[in-house]
mmCIF file of C-alpha atoms in Angstrom:
data_model
loop_
_atom_site.group_PDB
_atom_site.id
_atom_site.type_symbol
_atom_site.label_atom_id
_atom_site.label_comp_id
_atom_site.label_asym_id
_atom_site.label_seq_id
_atom_site.Cartn_x
_atom_site.Cartn_y
_atom_site.Cartn_z
ATOM 1 C CA CYS A 195 0.000 0.000 0.000
ATOM 2 C CA ASN A 196 1.692 3.167 -1.257
ATOM 3 C CA GLY A 197 4.972 1.268 -1.270
ATOM 4 C CA HIS A 198 4.874 0.052 2.340
ATOM 5 C CA ALA A 199 3.173 -3.099 3.610
ATOM 6 C CA GLU A 200 2.831 -1.583 7.083
ATOM 7 C CA LEU A 201 0.559 1.140 5.686
ATOM 8 C CA CYS A 202 -2.097 -1.346 4.535
ATOM 9 C CA ASP A 203 -3.597 -1.497 8.023
ATOM 10 C CA ARG A 204 -3.132 2.225 8.675
ATOM 11 C CA SER A 205 -6.118 4.555 8.498
ATOM 12 C CA TYR A 206 -6.034 7.099 5.681
ATOM 13 C CA GLY A 207 -6.397 9.747 8.380
ATOM 14 C CA ASN A 208 -3.139 8.631 9.976
ATOM 15 C CA VAL A 209 -0.805 8.543 6.971
ATOM 16 C CA THR A 210 1.580 11.238 5.754
ATOM 17 C CA PHE A 211 1.492 11.966 2.030
ATOM 18 C CA LEU A 212 3.970 13.964 -0.021
ATOM 19 C CA THR A 213 1.842 16.641 -1.693
ATOM 20 C CA ALA A 214 2.839 18.640 -4.757
ATOM 21 C CA HIS A 215 1.686 22.250 -4.621
ATOM 22 C CA ASP A 216 0.421 23.598 -7.961
ATOM 23 C CA SER A 217 1.348 20.240 -9.441
ATOM 24 C CA PHE A 218 0.304 21.346 -12.932
ATOM 25 C CA ALA A 219 2.574 24.419 -12.972
ATOM 26 C CA SER A 220 5.787 22.853 -14.209
ATOM 27 C CA SER A 221 8.530 24.340 -16.349
ATOM 28 C CA PRO A 222 12.248 23.612 -16.724
ATOM 29 C CA ASN A 223 12.879 27.315 -17.355
ATOM 30 C CA PRO A 224 14.213 29.032 -14.177
ATOM 31 C CA LEU A 225 13.139 32.397 -15.597
ATOM 32 C CA ASP A 226 9.514 31.299 -15.596
ATOM 33 C CA LEU A 227 8.676 32.909 -12.245
ATOM 34 C CA ALA A 228 5.090 31.620 -12.292
ATOM 35 C CA ARG A 229 6.135 27.983 -12.271
ATOM 36 C CA THR A 230 5.916 25.985 -9.079
ATOM 37 C CA GLN A 231 7.365 22.657 -10.164
ATOM 38 C CA GLN A 232 10.519 22.046 -12.174
ATOM 39 C CA ILE A 233 9.332 18.640 -13.427
ATOM 40 C CA ASP A 234 6.035 17.607 -14.982
ATOM 41 C CA LEU A 235 3.108 15.865 -13.312
ATOM 42 C CA THR A 236 4.112 12.318 -14.271
ATOM 43 C CA ALA A 237 7.659 12.863 -13.002
ATOM 44 C CA GLN A 238 6.282 14.202 -9.711
ATOM 45 C CA MET A 239 4.185 11.074 -9.264
ATOM 46 C CA ASN A 240 7.138 8.883 -10.174
ATOM 47 C CA LEU A 241 9.087 10.554 -7.348
ATOM 48 C CA GLY A 242 6.366 9.695 -4.832
ATOM 49 C CA ALA A 243 3.844 12.542 -4.795
ATOM 50 C CA ARG A 244 0.542 10.902 -3.864
ATOM 51 C CA ALA A 245 -1.421 14.030 -3.013
ATOM 52 C CA LEU A 246 -1.755 16.629 -5.743
ATOM 53 C CA GLN A 247 -2.838 20.225 -5.317
ATOM 54 C CA ALA A 248 -4.057 22.401 -8.189
ATOM 55 C CA GLN A 249 -5.909 25.672 -8.719
ATOM 56 C CA SER A 250 -8.695 25.909 -11.307
ATOM 57 C CA HIS A 251 -9.962 28.741 -13.503
ATOM 58 C CA MET A 252 -12.385 28.883 -16.415
ATOM 59 C CA LYS A 253 -10.792 29.786 -19.747
ATOM 60 C CA ASP A 254 -12.952 30.257 -22.833
ATOM 61 C CA GLY A 255 -15.646 28.051 -21.340
ATOM 62 C CA VAL A 256 -13.234 25.221 -20.449
ATOM 63 C CA LEU A 257 -11.970 24.462 -16.949
ATOM 64 C CA HIS A 258 -8.177 24.796 -16.745
ATOM 65 C CA PHE A 259 -5.595 24.558 -14.006
ATOM 66 C CA CYS A 260 -3.860 27.935 -13.817
ATOM 67 C CA HIS A 261 -1.513 29.622 -11.351
ATOM 68 C CA THR A 262 -3.499 32.603 -10.013
ATOM 69 C CA SER A 263 -4.491 33.518 -13.567
ATOM 70 C CA CYS A 264 -4.394 31.682 -16.890
ATOM 71 C CA LEU A 265 -2.560 34.728 -18.259
ATOM 72 C CA LEU A 266 0.195 34.115 -15.712
ATOM 73 C CA PHE A 267 0.521 30.334 -16.087
ATOM 74 C CA ASP A 268 -1.851 28.045 -17.963
ATOM 75 C CA GLY A 269 -1.298 24.395 -17.088
ATOM 76 C CA GLY A 270 -3.840 23.075 -19.573
ATOM 77 C CA SER A 271 -7.306 21.607 -19.220
ATOM 78 C CA VAL A 272 -8.477 19.860 -16.072
ATOM 79 C CA LEU A 273 -9.637 16.929 -18.200
ATOM 80 C CA SER A 274 -6.152 16.363 -19.606
ATOM 81 C CA TYR A 275 -4.703 16.506 -16.088
ATOM 82 C CA LEU A 276 -7.233 14.001 -14.742
ATOM 83 C CA GLN A 277 -6.554 11.643 -17.636
ATOM 84 C CA LYS A 278 -2.820 11.667 -16.851
ATOM 85 C CA VAL A 279 -3.481 10.796 -13.214
ATOM 86 C CA LYS A 280 -5.943 8.070 -14.229
ATOM 87 C CA GLY A 281 -3.322 6.471 -16.463
ATOM 88 C CA PHE A 282 -0.774 6.556 -13.657
ATOM 89 C CA MET A 283 -3.210 5.093 -11.129
ATOM 90 C CA ASP A 284 -4.085 2.281 -13.529
ATOM 91 C CA SER A 285 -0.409 1.349 -13.736
ATOM 92 C CA HIS A 286 -0.004 1.617 -9.934
ATOM 93 C CA PRO A 287 -2.978 -0.359 -8.582
ATOM 94 C CA PHE A 288 -1.811 -0.445 -4.963
ATOM 95 C CA GLU A 289 -1.580 3.324 -4.460
ATOM 96 C CA VAL A 290 -4.040 5.697 -2.756
ATOM 97 C CA PHE A 291 -4.153 9.223 -4.154
ATOM 98 C CA THR A 292 -5.554 12.520 -2.907
ATOM 99 C CA PHE A 293 -6.610 15.633 -4.816
ATOM 100 C CA VAL A 294 -6.730 19.015 -3.079
ATOM 101 C CA PHE A 295 -8.320 21.312 -5.628
ATOM 102 C CA THR A 296 -8.728 25.056 -5.314
ATOM 103 C CA ASN A 297 -11.942 26.369 -6.860
ATOM 104 C CA PRO A 298 -11.784 30.159 -6.375
ATOM 105 C CA GLU A 299 -14.491 30.863 -8.958
ATOM 106 C CA ARG A 300 -16.771 28.325 -7.281
ATOM 107 C CA VAL A 301 -17.360 26.509 -10.550
ATOM 108 C CA SER A 302 -20.273 24.070 -10.204
ATOM 109 C CA PRO A 303 -19.209 20.547 -9.147
ATOM 110 C CA LYS A 304 -22.338 19.056 -10.731
ATOM 111 C CA ALA A 305 -22.347 20.953 -14.022
ATOM 112 C CA VAL A 306 -18.590 21.186 -14.676
ATOM 113 C CA TRP A 307 -16.388 19.125 -12.382
ATOM 114 C CA SER A 308 -18.361 15.873 -12.257
ATOM 115 C CA PRO A 309 -18.525 15.421 -16.067
ATOM 116 C CA LEU A 310 -14.742 15.781 -16.222
ATOM 117 C CA PHE A 311 -14.261 13.107 -13.566
ATOM 118 C CA GLU A 312 -16.675 10.868 -15.470
ATOM 119 C CA GLN A 313 -14.901 11.427 -18.793
ATOM 120 C CA SER A 314 -11.499 10.704 -17.269
ATOM 121 C CA GLY A 315 -12.681 7.502 -15.600
ATOM 122 C CA LEU A 316 -11.769 8.713 -12.112
ATOM 123 C CA ALA A 317 -15.323 9.126 -10.785
ATOM 124 C CA SER A 318 -15.676 5.374 -10.241
ATOM 125 C CA MET A 319 -12.419 5.347 -8.239
ATOM 126 C CA ALA A 320 -13.370 8.208 -5.910
ATOM 127 C CA TYR A 321 -14.088 7.438 -2.267
ATOM 128 C CA VAL A 322 -17.519 8.406 -0.897
ATOM 129 C CA PRO A 323 -17.608 8.621 2.924
ATOM 130 C CA PRO A 324 -20.522 6.974 4.757
ATOM 131 C CA HIS A 325 -21.257 10.300 6.457
ATOM 132 C CA LEU A 326 -19.959 13.863 6.553
ATOM 133 C CA PRO A 327 -17.887 15.231 8.058
ATOM 134 C CA MET A 328 -15.494 12.369 8.795
ATOM 135 C CA LYS A 329 -13.244 12.531 11.845
ATOM 136 C CA ALA A 330 -9.589 11.782 11.178
ATOM 137 C CA THR A 331 -9.976 8.522 13.105
ATOM 138 C CA GLU A 332 -12.990 7.360 11.071
ATOM 139 C CA TRP A 333 -11.347 6.905 7.666
ATOM 140 C CA PRO A 334 -10.808 3.405 6.248
ATOM 141 C CA THR A 335 -7.355 1.890 5.961
ATOM 142 C CA LEU A 336 -5.332 2.182 2.799
ATOM 143 C CA GLY A 337 -5.742 -1.566 2.315
ATOM 144 C CA GLU A 338 -9.522 -1.300 2.471
ATOM 145 C CA MET A 339 -9.549 1.553 -0.026
ATOM 146 C CA ILE A 340 -7.343 -0.402 -2.430
ATOM 147 C CA GLN A 341 -9.435 -3.584 -2.096
ATOM 148 C CA THR A 342 -12.685 -1.753 -2.854
ATOM 149 C CA GLY A 343 -11.165 0.238 -5.712
ATOM 150 C CA LYS A 344 -12.126 3.507 -4.026
ATOM 151 C CA ARG A 345 -8.586 4.798 -3.696
ATOM 152 C CA LEU A 346 -8.942 8.435 -4.730
ATOM 153 C CA VAL A 347 -9.959 11.089 -2.187
ATOM 154 C CA VAL A 348 -11.054 14.435 -3.614
ATOM 155 C CA PHE A 349 -11.097 17.616 -1.539
ATOM 156 C CA MET A 350 -12.190 21.052 -2.760
ATOM 157 C CA ASP A 351 -11.691 24.294 -0.862
ATOM 158 C CA TYR A 352 -14.662 26.329 -2.087
ATOM 159 C CA GLY A 353 -17.932 25.466 -3.784
ATOM 160 C CA SER A 354 -18.177 21.738 -3.069
ATOM 161 C CA ASN A 355 -21.693 20.314 -2.700
ATOM 162 C CA PRO A 356 -21.639 16.657 -1.591
ATOM 163 C CA ALA A 357 -25.420 16.506 -1.895
ATOM 164 C CA GLU A 358 -24.934 16.846 -5.662
ATOM 165 C CA VAL A 359 -21.482 15.253 -6.141
ATOM 166 C CA SER A 360 -20.876 12.892 -3.247
ATOM 167 C CA TYR A 361 -17.153 12.334 -3.813
ATOM 168 C CA ILE A 362 -16.045 15.998 -3.969
ATOM 169 C CA LEU A 363 -15.572 16.736 -0.274
ATOM 170 C CA PRO A 364 -15.327 20.110 1.515
ATOM 171 C CA GLN A 365 -11.640 20.505 2.341
ATOM 172 C CA PHE A 366 -11.777 22.670 5.428
ATOM 173 C CA ASP A 367 -14.470 20.541 7.084
ATOM 174 C CA HIS A 368 -11.855 17.767 7.138
ATOM 175 C CA ILE A 369 -8.410 19.379 6.840
ATOM 176 C CA TRP A 370 -7.086 22.474 8.531
ATOM 177 C CA GLU A 371 -4.076 24.424 7.346
ATOM 178 C CA PRO A 372 -1.545 26.710 9.032
ATOM 179 C CA PRO A 373 -0.841 30.109 7.410
ATOM 180 C CA PHE A 374 -0.105 29.605 3.721
ATOM 181 C CA SER A 375 2.780 31.965 2.961
ATOM 182 C CA SER A 376 5.139 31.760 5.909
ATOM 183 C CA THR A 377 8.119 34.136 5.917
ATOM 184 C CA ASP A 378 9.296 32.838 9.311
ATOM 185 C CA PRO A 379 11.981 30.107 8.982
ATOM 186 C CA ASN A 380 10.765 28.632 12.273
ATOM 187 C CA PHE A 381 7.453 27.743 10.564
ATOM 188 C CA PRO A 382 5.153 28.573 13.510
ATOM 189 C CA CYS A 383 2.261 26.134 13.411
ATOM 190 C CA ARG A 384 -1.232 27.366 14.212
ATOM 191 C CA VAL A 385 -4.708 26.586 12.938
ATOM 192 C CA ASP A 386 -5.517 29.130 10.242
ATOM 193 C CA ARG A 387 -8.044 27.846 7.703
ATOM 194 C CA ILE A 388 -10.709 25.540 9.130
ATOM 195 C CA SER A 389 -14.482 25.138 9.021
ATOM 196 C CA GLY A 390 -17.269 22.767 9.966
ATOM 197 C CA PRO A 391 -18.453 21.291 13.255
ATOM 198 C CA LEU A 392 -15.407 19.125 13.979
ATOM 199 C CA SER A 393 -12.734 20.300 16.389
ATOM 200 C CA SER A 394 -9.230 20.903 15.077
ATOM 201 C CA GLN A 395 -8.174 17.707 16.893
ATOM 202 C CA ASP A 396 -10.694 15.740 14.820
ATOM 203 C CA HIS A 397 -9.499 17.284 11.556
ATOM 204 C CA MET A 398 -6.646 16.006 9.476
ATOM 205 C CA PHE A 399 -4.218 18.759 8.520
ATOM 206 C CA MET A 400 -2.036 19.936 5.696
ATOM 207 C CA ILE A 401 1.305 21.545 6.497
ATOM 208 C CA ASN A 402 2.332 24.256 4.044
ATOM 209 C CA HIS A 403 6.057 23.809 4.449
ATOM 210 C CA ASN A 404 7.396 26.415 2.066
ATOM 211 C CA LEU A 405 9.402 29.443 3.109
ATOM 212 C CA ASN A 406 8.589 32.666 1.288
ATOM 213 C CA VAL A 407 10.294 36.008 0.961
ATOM 214 C CA LYS A 408 8.498 39.287 0.354
ATOM 215 C CA VAL A 409 9.773 40.563 -2.961
ATOM 216 C CA PHE A 410 7.631 43.680 -2.573
ATOM 217 C CA PRO A 411 7.250 44.149 1.205
ATOM 218 C CA TRP A 412 4.907 47.123 0.824
ATOM 219 C CA VAL A 413 2.325 44.957 -0.996
ATOM 220 C CA GLN A 414 0.040 43.180 1.444
ATOM 221 C CA ARG A 415 -1.896 40.007 0.844
ATOM 222 C CA ARG A 416 -5.605 40.495 0.205
ATOM 223 C CA SER A 417 -7.687 39.323 3.118
ATOM 224 C CA PRO A 418 -10.039 37.597 3.161
ATOM 225 C CA SER A 419 -9.442 35.885 -0.159
ATOM 226 C CA PRO A 420 -9.602 32.357 -1.524
ATOM 227 C CA ASP A 421 -6.294 32.910 -3.310
ATOM 228 C CA PRO A 422 -2.899 33.701 -1.773
ATOM 229 C CA GLY A 423 -1.686 37.096 -2.914
ATOM 230 C CA PHE A 424 0.609 36.918 -5.926
ATOM 231 C CA PHE A 425 3.337 39.159 -4.564
ATOM 232 C CA ASP A 426 3.487 37.212 -1.327
ATOM 233 C CA THR A 427 4.025 33.937 -3.125
ATOM 234 C CA ILE A 428 6.030 34.805 -6.240
ATOM 235 C CA ALA A 429 9.203 33.693 -4.473
ATOM 236 C CA GLY A 430 8.820 30.122 -3.289
ATOM 237 C CA ALA A 431 10.526 27.990 -0.745
ATOM 238 C CA ILE A 432 14.160 28.804 0.014
ATOM 239 C CA ASN A 433 14.566 26.258 2.760
ATOM 240 C CA ASN A 434 12.618 22.987 2.961
ATOM 241 C CA GLY A 435 14.693 20.967 5.433
ATOM 242 C CA ILE A 436 12.977 17.739 6.349
ATOM 243 C CA ASN A 437 14.046 18.113 9.973
ATOM 244 C CA ALA A 438 11.911 21.230 10.225
ATOM 245 C CA VAL A 439 9.050 19.249 8.715
ATOM 246 C CA LYS A 440 9.450 16.472 11.264
ATOM 247 C CA ASP A 441 9.550 18.987 14.100
ATOM 248 C CA THR A 442 6.267 20.508 12.892
ATOM 249 C CA VAL A 443 4.244 17.365 12.267
ATOM 250 C CA ASN A 444 2.285 15.822 15.120
ATOM 251 C CA ASN A 445 -0.865 14.403 13.544
ATOM 252 C CA GLY A 446 -2.881 14.742 10.354
ATOM 253 C CA VAL A 447 -2.907 13.738 6.717
ATOM 254 C CA SER A 448 -0.475 15.440 4.289
ATOM 255 C CA THR A 449 2.738 17.372 3.716
ATOM 256 C CA VAL A 450 2.683 19.986 0.960
ATOM 257 C CA VAL A 451 6.046 20.783 -0.563
ATOM 258 C CA GLY A 452 7.331 22.812 -3.506
ATOM 259 C CA ALA A 453 9.719 21.494 -6.134
ATOM 260 C CA VAL A 454 9.118 17.803 -5.653
ATOM 261 C CA ASN A 455 12.470 16.900 -7.187
ATOM 262 C CA ASN A 456 14.560 18.979 -4.762
ATOM 263 C CA GLY A 457 16.076 16.677 -2.130
ATOM 264 C CA ILE A 458 13.520 13.954 -2.830
ATOM 265 C CA ASP A 459 15.460 11.157 -1.098
ATOM 266 C CA GLN A 460 15.734 13.175 2.085
ATOM 267 C CA ILE A 461 12.078 14.153 1.889
ATOM 268 C CA ASN A 462 10.844 10.600 1.322
ATOM 269 C CA ASN A 463 13.069 9.333 4.141
ATOM 270 C CA GLY A 464 11.617 12.000 6.410
ATOM 271 C CA ILE A 465 8.056 11.124 5.464
ATOM 272 C CA GLY A 466 8.841 7.473 6.117
ATOM 273 C CA GLN A 467 10.019 8.427 9.606
ATOM 274 C CA ILE A 468 6.856 10.477 10.160
ATOM 275 C CA ASN A 469 4.684 7.553 9.061
ATOM 276 C CA ASN A 470 6.343 5.449 11.745
ATOM 277 C CA GLY A 471 4.721 7.793 14.226
ATOM 278 C CA THR A 472 1.910 10.118 13.266
ATOM 279 C CA SER A 473 0.617 11.643 10.059
ATOM 280 C CA SER A 474 0.223 14.847 8.090
ATOM 281 C CA MET A 475 -0.196 16.033 4.524
ATOM 282 C CA GLN A 476 2.721 18.287 3.612
ATOM 283 C CA GLN A 477 2.864 20.456 0.526
ATOM 284 C CA ARG A 478 6.018 21.275 -1.421
ATOM 285 C CA ARG A 479 6.626 23.881 -4.077
ATOM 286 C CA THR A 480 9.501 25.315 -6.056
ATOM 287 C CA ALA A 481 12.559 26.978 -4.618
#
């Protein structure tokens, strides 16, 4: 299960996943300041990313994954992205995947998102919880998800409606996040984005472990806003030491990191150590 036999009996809510931030936004060109990843989606998955984050925007009537704006970075259609992941999952039948999709325009899950999941073939693989919200301790094991074929978990930050599309789940009812654009190298951990009736202890969480610098310190992030401010996030992580990650993680579901290829052996070793204890979803993006 996800490369480790010991994870088969571990609850999904107690496993750490390497998460690729803006997983669609890849470019080998270091002058492309809007990129987040240096390697493409398939290469990220080959390196172990099993939770994938992406931000959506409508472009000419078609849903695309774009970084803040499709004028800034257009990663292509959501359908093409989903088809790539479906192909990878078909060739890796013992892997559980997670999507964390940003939907700032609150595009309809029923009218737009669901048909794309159906066309890609991923809808039949998506996990539908028996009730909502689900406490972190209530999720099935990875082995159970693999055996039933329901090994894709889909979270959406804004606009989800499980009454209409049962497998697109409200992110913040289940996962809390610390502040997104930390400029403090100590990575202070506090509950920032959260919603729903569950306590923070009953949520899973996603650690945004990317260190930012203010390129334009006089420009402040818009608040409140579903999108991180561009000027706050134009410069990505400059220090993603796995020891700092391990010191931060106590419980949860995923670790979000920047350039997945930077120090991948150290990162995967660190996540393996975390999975021997507790869990979190950590997100990584480009240095």
